XYZ file of C-alpha atoms in Angstrom:
581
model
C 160.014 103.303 104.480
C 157.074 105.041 102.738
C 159.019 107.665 101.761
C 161.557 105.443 100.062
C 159.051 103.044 98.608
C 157.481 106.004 96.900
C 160.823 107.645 95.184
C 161.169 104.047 94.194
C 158.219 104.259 92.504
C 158.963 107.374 90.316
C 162.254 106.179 89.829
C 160.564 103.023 88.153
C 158.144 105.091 86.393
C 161.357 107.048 84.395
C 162.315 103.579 83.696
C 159.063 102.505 81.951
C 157.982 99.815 84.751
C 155.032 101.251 86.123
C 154.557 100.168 90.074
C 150.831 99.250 90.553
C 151.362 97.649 93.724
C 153.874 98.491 96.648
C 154.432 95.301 97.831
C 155.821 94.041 94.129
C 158.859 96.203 95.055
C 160.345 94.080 97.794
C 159.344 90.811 95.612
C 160.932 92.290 92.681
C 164.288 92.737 94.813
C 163.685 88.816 95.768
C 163.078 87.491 92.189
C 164.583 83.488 91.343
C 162.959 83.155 88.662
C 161.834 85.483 85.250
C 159.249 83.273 83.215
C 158.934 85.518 80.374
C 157.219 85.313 77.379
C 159.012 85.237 73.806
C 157.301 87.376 71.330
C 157.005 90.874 71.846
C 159.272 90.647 74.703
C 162.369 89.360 74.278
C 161.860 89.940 70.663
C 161.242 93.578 69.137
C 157.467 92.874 68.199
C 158.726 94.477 64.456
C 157.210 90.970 62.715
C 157.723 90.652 58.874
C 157.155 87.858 56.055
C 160.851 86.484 55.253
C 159.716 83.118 53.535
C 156.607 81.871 52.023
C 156.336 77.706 51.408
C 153.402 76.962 48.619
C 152.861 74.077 45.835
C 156.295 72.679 47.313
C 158.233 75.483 46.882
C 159.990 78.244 48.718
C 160.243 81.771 48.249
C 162.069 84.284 49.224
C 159.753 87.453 50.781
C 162.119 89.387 48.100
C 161.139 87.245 44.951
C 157.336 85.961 46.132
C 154.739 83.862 43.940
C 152.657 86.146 41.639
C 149.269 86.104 42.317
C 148.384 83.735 39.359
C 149.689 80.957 41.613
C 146.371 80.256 42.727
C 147.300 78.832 46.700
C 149.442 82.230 46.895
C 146.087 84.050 46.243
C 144.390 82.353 48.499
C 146.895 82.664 51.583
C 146.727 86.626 50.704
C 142.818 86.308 50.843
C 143.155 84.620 54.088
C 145.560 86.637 55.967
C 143.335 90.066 55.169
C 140.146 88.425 56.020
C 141.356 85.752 58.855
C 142.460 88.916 60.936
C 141.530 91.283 63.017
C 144.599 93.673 62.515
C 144.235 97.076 60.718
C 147.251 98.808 58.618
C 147.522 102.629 59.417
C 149.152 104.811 57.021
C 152.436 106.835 58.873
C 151.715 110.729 58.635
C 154.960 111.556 56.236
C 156.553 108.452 56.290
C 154.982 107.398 52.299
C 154.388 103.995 52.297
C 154.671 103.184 55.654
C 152.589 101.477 57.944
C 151.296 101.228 61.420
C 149.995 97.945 62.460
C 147.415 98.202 65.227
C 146.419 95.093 66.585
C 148.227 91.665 66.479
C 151.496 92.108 64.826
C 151.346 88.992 63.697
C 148.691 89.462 61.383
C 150.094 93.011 60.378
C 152.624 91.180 58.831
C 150.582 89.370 56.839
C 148.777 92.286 55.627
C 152.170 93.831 54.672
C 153.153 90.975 52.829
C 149.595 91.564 50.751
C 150.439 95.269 50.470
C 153.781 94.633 48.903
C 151.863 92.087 46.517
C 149.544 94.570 45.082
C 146.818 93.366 47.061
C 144.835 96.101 49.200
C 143.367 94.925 52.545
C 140.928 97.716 52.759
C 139.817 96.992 48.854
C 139.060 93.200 49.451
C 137.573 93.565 52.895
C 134.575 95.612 51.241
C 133.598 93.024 48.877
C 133.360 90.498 51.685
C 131.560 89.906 54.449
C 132.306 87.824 57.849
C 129.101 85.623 58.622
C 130.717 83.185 61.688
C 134.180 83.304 63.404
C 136.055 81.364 65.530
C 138.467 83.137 67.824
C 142.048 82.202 67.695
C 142.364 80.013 70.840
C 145.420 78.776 72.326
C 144.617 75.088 72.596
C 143.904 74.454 69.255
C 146.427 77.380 68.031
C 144.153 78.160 64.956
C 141.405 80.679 64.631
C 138.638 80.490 61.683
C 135.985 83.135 59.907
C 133.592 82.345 57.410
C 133.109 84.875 54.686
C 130.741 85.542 51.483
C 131.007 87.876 48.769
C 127.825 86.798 47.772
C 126.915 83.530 45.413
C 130.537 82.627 47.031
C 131.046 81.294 51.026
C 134.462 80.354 51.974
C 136.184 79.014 54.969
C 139.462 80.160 56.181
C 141.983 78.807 58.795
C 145.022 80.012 60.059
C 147.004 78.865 62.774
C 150.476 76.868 63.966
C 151.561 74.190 61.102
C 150.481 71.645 62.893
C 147.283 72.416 63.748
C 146.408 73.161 60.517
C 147.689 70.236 58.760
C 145.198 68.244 61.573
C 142.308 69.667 60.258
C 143.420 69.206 56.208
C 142.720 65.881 54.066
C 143.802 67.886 50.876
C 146.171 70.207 49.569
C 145.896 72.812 46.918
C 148.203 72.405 43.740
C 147.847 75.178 41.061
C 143.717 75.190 40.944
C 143.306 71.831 41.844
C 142.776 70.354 45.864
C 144.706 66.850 45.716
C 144.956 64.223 48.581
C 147.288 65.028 51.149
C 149.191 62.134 50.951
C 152.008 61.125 53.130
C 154.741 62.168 51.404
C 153.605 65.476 51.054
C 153.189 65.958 54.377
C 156.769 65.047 55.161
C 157.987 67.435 52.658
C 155.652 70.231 54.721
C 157.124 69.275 58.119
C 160.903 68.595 56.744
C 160.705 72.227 55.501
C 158.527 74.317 58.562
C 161.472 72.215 60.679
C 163.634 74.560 58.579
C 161.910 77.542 58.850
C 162.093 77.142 62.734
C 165.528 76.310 63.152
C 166.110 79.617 61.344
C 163.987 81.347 64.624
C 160.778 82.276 62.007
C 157.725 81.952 63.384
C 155.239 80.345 60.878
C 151.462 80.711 60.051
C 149.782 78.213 57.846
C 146.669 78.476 56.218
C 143.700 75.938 55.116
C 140.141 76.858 53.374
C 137.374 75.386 52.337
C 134.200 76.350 50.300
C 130.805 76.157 50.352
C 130.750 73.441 52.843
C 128.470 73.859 55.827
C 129.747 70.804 57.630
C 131.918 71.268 60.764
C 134.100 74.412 59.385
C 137.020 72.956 61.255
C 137.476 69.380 59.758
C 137.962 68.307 55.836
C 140.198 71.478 54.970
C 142.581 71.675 52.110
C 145.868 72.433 53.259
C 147.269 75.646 51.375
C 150.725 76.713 52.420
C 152.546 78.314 55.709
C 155.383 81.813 55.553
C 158.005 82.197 57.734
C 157.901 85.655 60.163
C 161.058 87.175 61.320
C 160.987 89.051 64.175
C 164.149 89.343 65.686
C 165.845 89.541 69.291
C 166.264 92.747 70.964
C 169.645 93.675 71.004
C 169.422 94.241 74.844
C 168.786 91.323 75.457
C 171.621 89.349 75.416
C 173.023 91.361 78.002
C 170.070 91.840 80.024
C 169.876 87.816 80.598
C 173.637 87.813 81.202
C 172.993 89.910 83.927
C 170.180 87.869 85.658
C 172.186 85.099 85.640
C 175.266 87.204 87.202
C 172.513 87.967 90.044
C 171.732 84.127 90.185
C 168.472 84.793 88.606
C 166.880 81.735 86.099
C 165.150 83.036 83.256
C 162.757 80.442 81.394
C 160.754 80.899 78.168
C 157.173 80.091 77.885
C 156.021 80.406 74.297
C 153.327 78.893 72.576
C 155.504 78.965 69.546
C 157.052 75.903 68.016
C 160.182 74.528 69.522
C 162.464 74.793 67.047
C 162.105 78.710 66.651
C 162.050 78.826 70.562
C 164.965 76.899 70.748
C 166.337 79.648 67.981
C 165.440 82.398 69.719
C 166.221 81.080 73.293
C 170.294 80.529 71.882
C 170.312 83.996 70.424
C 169.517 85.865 73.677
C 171.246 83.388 75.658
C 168.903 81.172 77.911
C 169.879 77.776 76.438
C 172.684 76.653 74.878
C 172.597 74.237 71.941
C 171.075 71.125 72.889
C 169.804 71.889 75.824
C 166.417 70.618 77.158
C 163.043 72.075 76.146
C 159.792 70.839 77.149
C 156.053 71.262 74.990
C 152.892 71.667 76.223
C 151.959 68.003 75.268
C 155.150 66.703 77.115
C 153.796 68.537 80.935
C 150.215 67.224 79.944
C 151.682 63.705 80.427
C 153.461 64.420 83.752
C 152.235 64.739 87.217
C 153.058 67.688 88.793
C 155.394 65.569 91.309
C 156.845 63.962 88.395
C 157.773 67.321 86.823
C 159.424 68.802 89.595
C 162.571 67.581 89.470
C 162.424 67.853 85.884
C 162.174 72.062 86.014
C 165.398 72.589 87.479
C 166.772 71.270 84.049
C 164.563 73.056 81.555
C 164.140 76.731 80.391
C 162.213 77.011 77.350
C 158.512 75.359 77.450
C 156.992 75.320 73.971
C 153.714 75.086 72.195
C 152.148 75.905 75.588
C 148.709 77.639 76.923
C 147.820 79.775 78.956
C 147.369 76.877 81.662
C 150.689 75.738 81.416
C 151.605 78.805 82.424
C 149.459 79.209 85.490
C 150.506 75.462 86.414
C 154.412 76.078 85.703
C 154.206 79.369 88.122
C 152.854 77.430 91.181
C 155.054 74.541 90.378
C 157.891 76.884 90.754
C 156.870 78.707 93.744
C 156.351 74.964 95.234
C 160.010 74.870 95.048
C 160.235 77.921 96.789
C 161.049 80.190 94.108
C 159.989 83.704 94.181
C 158.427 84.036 90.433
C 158.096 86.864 88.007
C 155.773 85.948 85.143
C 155.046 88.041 82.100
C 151.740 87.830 80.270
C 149.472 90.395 77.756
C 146.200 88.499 77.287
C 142.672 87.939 79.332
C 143.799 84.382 79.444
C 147.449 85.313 81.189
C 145.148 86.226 84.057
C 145.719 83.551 86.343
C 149.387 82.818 85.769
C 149.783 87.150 86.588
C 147.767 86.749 89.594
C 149.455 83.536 91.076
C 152.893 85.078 90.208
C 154.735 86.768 93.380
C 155.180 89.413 90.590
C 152.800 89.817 87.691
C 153.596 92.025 84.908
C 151.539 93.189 82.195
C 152.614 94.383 78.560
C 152.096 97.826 78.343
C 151.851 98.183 74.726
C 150.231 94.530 73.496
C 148.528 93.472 77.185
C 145.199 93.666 77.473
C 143.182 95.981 79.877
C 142.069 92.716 82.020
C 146.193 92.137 81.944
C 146.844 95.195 83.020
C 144.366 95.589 85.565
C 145.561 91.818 87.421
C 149.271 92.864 87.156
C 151.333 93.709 89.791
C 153.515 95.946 87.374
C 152.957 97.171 83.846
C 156.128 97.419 81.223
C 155.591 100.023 78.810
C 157.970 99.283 76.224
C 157.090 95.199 76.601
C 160.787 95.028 76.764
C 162.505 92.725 79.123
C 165.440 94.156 79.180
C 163.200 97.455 81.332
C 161.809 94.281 83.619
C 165.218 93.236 84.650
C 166.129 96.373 85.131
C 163.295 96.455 87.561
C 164.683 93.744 89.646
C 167.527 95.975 89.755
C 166.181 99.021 90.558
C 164.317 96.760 93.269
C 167.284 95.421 94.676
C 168.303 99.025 95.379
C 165.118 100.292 96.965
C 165.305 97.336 99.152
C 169.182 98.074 100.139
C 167.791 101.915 100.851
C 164.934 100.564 103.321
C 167.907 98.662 104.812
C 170.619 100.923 105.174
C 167.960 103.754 106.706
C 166.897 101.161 109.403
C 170.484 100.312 110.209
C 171.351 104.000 110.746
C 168.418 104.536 113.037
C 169.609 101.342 115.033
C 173.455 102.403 114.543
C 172.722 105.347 116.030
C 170.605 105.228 118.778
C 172.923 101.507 120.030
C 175.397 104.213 120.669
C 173.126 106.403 122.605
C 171.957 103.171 124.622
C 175.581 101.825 125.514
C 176.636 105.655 126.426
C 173.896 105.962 128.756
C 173.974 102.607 130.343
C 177.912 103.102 130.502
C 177.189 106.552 132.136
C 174.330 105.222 134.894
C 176.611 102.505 135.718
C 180.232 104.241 135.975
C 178.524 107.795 137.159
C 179.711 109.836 134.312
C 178.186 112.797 132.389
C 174.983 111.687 131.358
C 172.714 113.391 128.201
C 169.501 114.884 129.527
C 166.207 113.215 128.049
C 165.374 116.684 125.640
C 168.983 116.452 124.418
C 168.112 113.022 123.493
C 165.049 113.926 121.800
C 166.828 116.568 120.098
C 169.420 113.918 118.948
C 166.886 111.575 117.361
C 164.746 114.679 115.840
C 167.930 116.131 114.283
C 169.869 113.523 113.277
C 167.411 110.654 112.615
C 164.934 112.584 110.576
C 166.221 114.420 107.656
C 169.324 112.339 107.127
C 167.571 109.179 107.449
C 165.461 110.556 104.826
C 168.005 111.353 102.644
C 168.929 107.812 102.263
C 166.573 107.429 100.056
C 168.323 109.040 97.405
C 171.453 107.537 98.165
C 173.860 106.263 95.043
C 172.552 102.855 93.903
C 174.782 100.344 94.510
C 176.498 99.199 90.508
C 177.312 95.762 91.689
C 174.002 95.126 93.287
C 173.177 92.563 90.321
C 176.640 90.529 91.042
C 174.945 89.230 94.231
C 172.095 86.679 94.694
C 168.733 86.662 95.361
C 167.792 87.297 99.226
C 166.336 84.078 100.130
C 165.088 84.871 103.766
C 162.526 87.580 103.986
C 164.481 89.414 106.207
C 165.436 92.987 106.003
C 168.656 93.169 108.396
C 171.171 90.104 108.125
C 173.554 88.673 111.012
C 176.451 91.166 109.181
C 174.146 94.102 109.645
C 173.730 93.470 113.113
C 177.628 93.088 113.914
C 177.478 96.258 112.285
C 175.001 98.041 114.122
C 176.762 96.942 117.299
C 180.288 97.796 116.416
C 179.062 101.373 115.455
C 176.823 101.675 118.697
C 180.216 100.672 120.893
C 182.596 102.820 118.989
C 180.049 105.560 119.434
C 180.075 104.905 123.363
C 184.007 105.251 123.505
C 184.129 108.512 121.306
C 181.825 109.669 123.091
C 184.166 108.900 126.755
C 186.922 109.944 124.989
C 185.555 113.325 124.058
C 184.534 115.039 127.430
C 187.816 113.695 129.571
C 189.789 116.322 129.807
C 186.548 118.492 131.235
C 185.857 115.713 133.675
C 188.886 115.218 134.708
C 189.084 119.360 135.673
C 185.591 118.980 137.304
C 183.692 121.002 134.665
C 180.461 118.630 134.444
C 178.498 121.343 132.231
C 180.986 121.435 129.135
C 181.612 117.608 129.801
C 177.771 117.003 129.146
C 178.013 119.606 126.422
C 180.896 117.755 124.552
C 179.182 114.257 124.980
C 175.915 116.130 123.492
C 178.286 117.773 120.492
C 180.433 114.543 119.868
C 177.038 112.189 119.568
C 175.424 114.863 116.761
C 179.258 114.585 115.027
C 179.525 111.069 114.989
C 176.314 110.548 113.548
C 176.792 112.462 110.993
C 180.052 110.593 110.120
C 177.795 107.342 110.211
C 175.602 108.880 107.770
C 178.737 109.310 105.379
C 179.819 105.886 105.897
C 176.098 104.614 105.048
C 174.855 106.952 102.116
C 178.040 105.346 100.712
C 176.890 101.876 101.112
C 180.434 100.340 102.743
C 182.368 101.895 99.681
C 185.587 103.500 101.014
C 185.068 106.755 101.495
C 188.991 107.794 99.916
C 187.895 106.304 96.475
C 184.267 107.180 96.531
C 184.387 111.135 98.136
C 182.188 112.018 95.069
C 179.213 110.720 95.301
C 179.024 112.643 98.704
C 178.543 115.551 96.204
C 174.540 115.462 96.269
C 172.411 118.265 97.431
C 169.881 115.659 99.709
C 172.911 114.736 101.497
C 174.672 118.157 101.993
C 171.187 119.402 102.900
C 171.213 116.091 105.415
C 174.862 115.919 106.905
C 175.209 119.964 107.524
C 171.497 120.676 108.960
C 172.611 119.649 112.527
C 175.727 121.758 112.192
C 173.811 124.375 111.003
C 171.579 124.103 114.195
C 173.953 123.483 116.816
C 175.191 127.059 117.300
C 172.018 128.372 118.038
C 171.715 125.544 121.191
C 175.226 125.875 122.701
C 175.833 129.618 122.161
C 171.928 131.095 122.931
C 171.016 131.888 126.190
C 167.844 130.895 125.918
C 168.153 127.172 124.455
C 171.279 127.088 127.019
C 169.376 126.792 129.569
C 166.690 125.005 128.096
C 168.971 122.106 126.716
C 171.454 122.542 130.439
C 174.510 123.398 127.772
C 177.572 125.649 128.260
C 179.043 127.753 125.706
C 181.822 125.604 124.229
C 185.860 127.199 123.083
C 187.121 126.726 119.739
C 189.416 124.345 120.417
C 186.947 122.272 122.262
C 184.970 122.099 119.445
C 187.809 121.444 117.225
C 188.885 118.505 119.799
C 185.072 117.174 119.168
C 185.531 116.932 115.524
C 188.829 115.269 115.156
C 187.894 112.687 117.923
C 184.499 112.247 115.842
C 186.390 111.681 113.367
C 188.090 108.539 114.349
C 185.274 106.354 113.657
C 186.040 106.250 110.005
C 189.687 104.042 110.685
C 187.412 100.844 112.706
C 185.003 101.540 109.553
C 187.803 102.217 106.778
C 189.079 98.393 108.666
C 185.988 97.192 108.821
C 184.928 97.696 105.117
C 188.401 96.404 104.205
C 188.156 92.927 106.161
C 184.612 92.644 105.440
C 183.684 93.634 101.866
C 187.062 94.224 100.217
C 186.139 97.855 99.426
């Protein structure tokens, strides 16, 4: 099991999902439910200004406000100082730019770039005296900079937040009231921007005011971000829901552009159900349970809807995967069955809580995790039904034998059986084909590694080994040779398990369609080591005596492999009736 666990692993690893801890594996195979976040994951993180909404107006990213526009200037000013993201230049790539740190604010500094403003130039002549972290309550974060005889405030955040801290709103040079109607028109058209999947940032100031910094602003603007679905997507959350997996969105983004977003990659259709943070606050958690079963996107959420939503879910019984890439993700990765931590956004703290770590922050790699899970758990599986296939022919042979007084295998032949034949092949079903269909079935629900089929199985195999078995050393016992009768029960048993193997590294596929994939060099190694072996212990003197054998003819031999080879026509039947394959 260690053995397979661990090739899991690596296999993972090639597949950008680094394991952190074992035990995620079998929960990954188990997964219900995928609560994922939106930005970053099931979009490509590549964020960029498309719309900007100032004095009333919108422009196009392609056309924008010149900088005489005096609000314009002053959303610039506050999305290079209001930031904590740096632009890199790219090595040969001209004007290009690397954005380390939030991509969300490298946007905005690539919107002042393609304005003519430098963020590097107007950083120097100003200097951060206070700041107020964004936090994701409030959804706004606030510094307080001087360039000398000059202080200013500056806010950005979600639309709403910001327009909750604003009494007035900047018109050319000159802060007006923010009267109702204008803050209809601001709402009417960041309702616009959503429903076209943008994600918006607005932005407030204030000067020389030392009053509470976060009350009395003047309202200046918002732009619209683009950053668009991952084309693998789609498919990736079509095939969850083939494998009966629910995937829900937890985004603290507004719920229009979630609802966007959620319709492009397929979650929701239009005009389905989504739930915001302020809706759960006014539930009880036994008042929202029902309710979950209905919803997939929650919206304008924190980081403690997320932790609540997780052990809501598991409540139901649901084994939970939940994404997350910041310190406060912490609990909701912990409380998760599996965690799992952005590899290029997440945080160390992330990191360190997760159960797994994505290093593309791509969720198409995570459900291929589940995948990949669901086949490491099949391997565990099919190696402990071999062992028991095996040796439950071995048991009813023997007990057959004691009872009826016929050729019985010697307890070192036995040994040698289970050394032979259960070690290295055993192992080598751990790099057995990965079963394509494996995400057409649904989740396991009992924690159980063998099933009631598996054990009908297991028993069919173990009786048709038993008869084989009989049937191979007959014509010996009938002529009263009891040596080469033990002999060809010894030689038949090592055959037929070997044909098991076959029919297992294959997973139930027919073995007339499938004959390729025996074409491995684990499993050549695997099936022909005993053959290899067996030789030396039936023709040597010395392990002829040692293992009570006889010397066995040609056509004994050959009688041992074509009566071996009857088990595959119960299996061939069985696989037929059973699995259609």
């Amino acid at each position: 099991m260690t053995i397979t666990l661990a090739i899991g692993v690596e296999r993972m690893a090639k597949k950008k999902a680094i394991i952190r801890k074992l035990n995620a594996i079998e929960a990954l195979g188990s997964i219900t439910v995928i609560a994922t976040d939106k930005t970053g994951t099931l979009t490509a993180n590549q964020m960029r200004v498309k719309k900007i909404f100032v004095e009333n107006n919108v422009y196009e990213i392609t056309n924008p406000p010149l900088l005489t526009n005096h609000p314009f200037s002053k959303i610039i000013l506050n999305g290079i100082l209001c930031s904590t993201a740096t632009l890199v230049t790219k090595v040969d790539h001209g004007k290009d730019f690397d954005i380390i740190g939030d991509a969300t604010e490298g946007a905005l500094l690539l919107m002042a770039h393609k304005v003519g403003m430098i963020p590097e130039t107007v950083r120097e002549k100003w200097k951060i005296i206070d700041e107020l972290p964004f936090n994701p309550v409030t959804k706004r974060m606030t510094m307080v900079t001087t360039n000398g005889k000059q202080k200013i405030v500056l806010t950005k955040g979600a639309p709403e937040s910001i327009l909750s801290i604003s009494s007035q709103i900047l018109i050319g040079n000159k802060p007006t009231s923010l009267s109702p109607q204008h803050i209809s028109r601001i709402e009417s058209e960041f309702e616009r921007f959503a429903r076209q999947g943008l994600r918006m940032i607005a932005f407030s100031y204030k000067e020389n005011d030392n009053s509470n910094i976060e009350k009395n602003q003047i309202f200046l603007g918002f732009v619209g971000i683009a950053d668009p679905v991952r084309e693998e997507v789609l498919e990736a959350v079509k095939k969850t829901q083939e494998a009966g997996i629910k995937v829900i969105m937890i985004t603290g983004d507004n719920p229009l552009t979630a609802e966007a977003n959620g319709i492009e990659s397929g979650i929701i259709k239009e005009g389905e159900d989504i739930m915001t943070g302020h809706q759960l606050d006014d539930y009880s958690d036994e008042e929202l349970m029902p309710i979950l079963a209905k919803v997939k996107i929650f919206a304008r959420t924190s980081p403690a809807h997320k932790y609540r939503l997780v052990k809501l879910l598991q409540k139901q019984g649901e084994i939970v995967a939940v994404t997350g890439d910041g310190v406060n993700d912490v609990l909701a990765l912990k409380q998760a069955d599996v965690g799992v931590a952005m590899g290029i956004t997440g945080t160390d703290v992330a990191k360190e809580t997760a159960h797994m770590i994505i290093t593309d922050d791509n969720f198409a790699t995570l459900v291929g995790a589940v995948e990949e899970g669901r086949n490491i758990f099949n391997h565990i599986k099919n190696a402990i039904k071999y062992l028991l296939a095996c040796n439950m022919g071995e048991v009813i042979y023997i007990i057959a034998a004691v009872i009826f007084q016929l050729p019985i295998v010697t307890a070192l032949q036995l040994l040698y059986i289970n050394l032979v034949t259960d070690g290295l092949p055993a192992i080598a079903l751990a790099f057995s084909p990965n079963d394509s269909n494996i995400m057409r079935e649904k989740p396991r629900r009992v924690m159980t590694i063998l099933g009631k089929h598996d054990f009908k199985y297991v028993f069919l195999v173990g009786i048709i080994t038993a008869v084989l078995a009989f049937v191979s050393f007959l014509p010996s016992f009938i002529f009263s040779q009891p040596k080469i009768a033990v002999t060809l029960v010894f030689t038949s048993i090592i055959i037929i398990q070997q044909f098991i193997l076959v029919d297992i590294w294959l997973s139930h596929r027919s073995l007339l369609t499938h004959f390729s994939l025996l074409i491995k060099p684990i499993f050549v190694i695997g099936f022909f080591f005993p053959f290899i072996l067996h030789p030396f212990i039936i023709y040597h003197p010395f392990f002829q005596n040692a293992f009570s054998v006889t010397s066995l003819s040609f056509w004994y031999i050959i009688s041992s492999i074509f009566i071996s080879l009857l088990i595959f026509i119960p299996l061939e039947l069985y696989k037929k009736i059973k699995f259609n394959k």
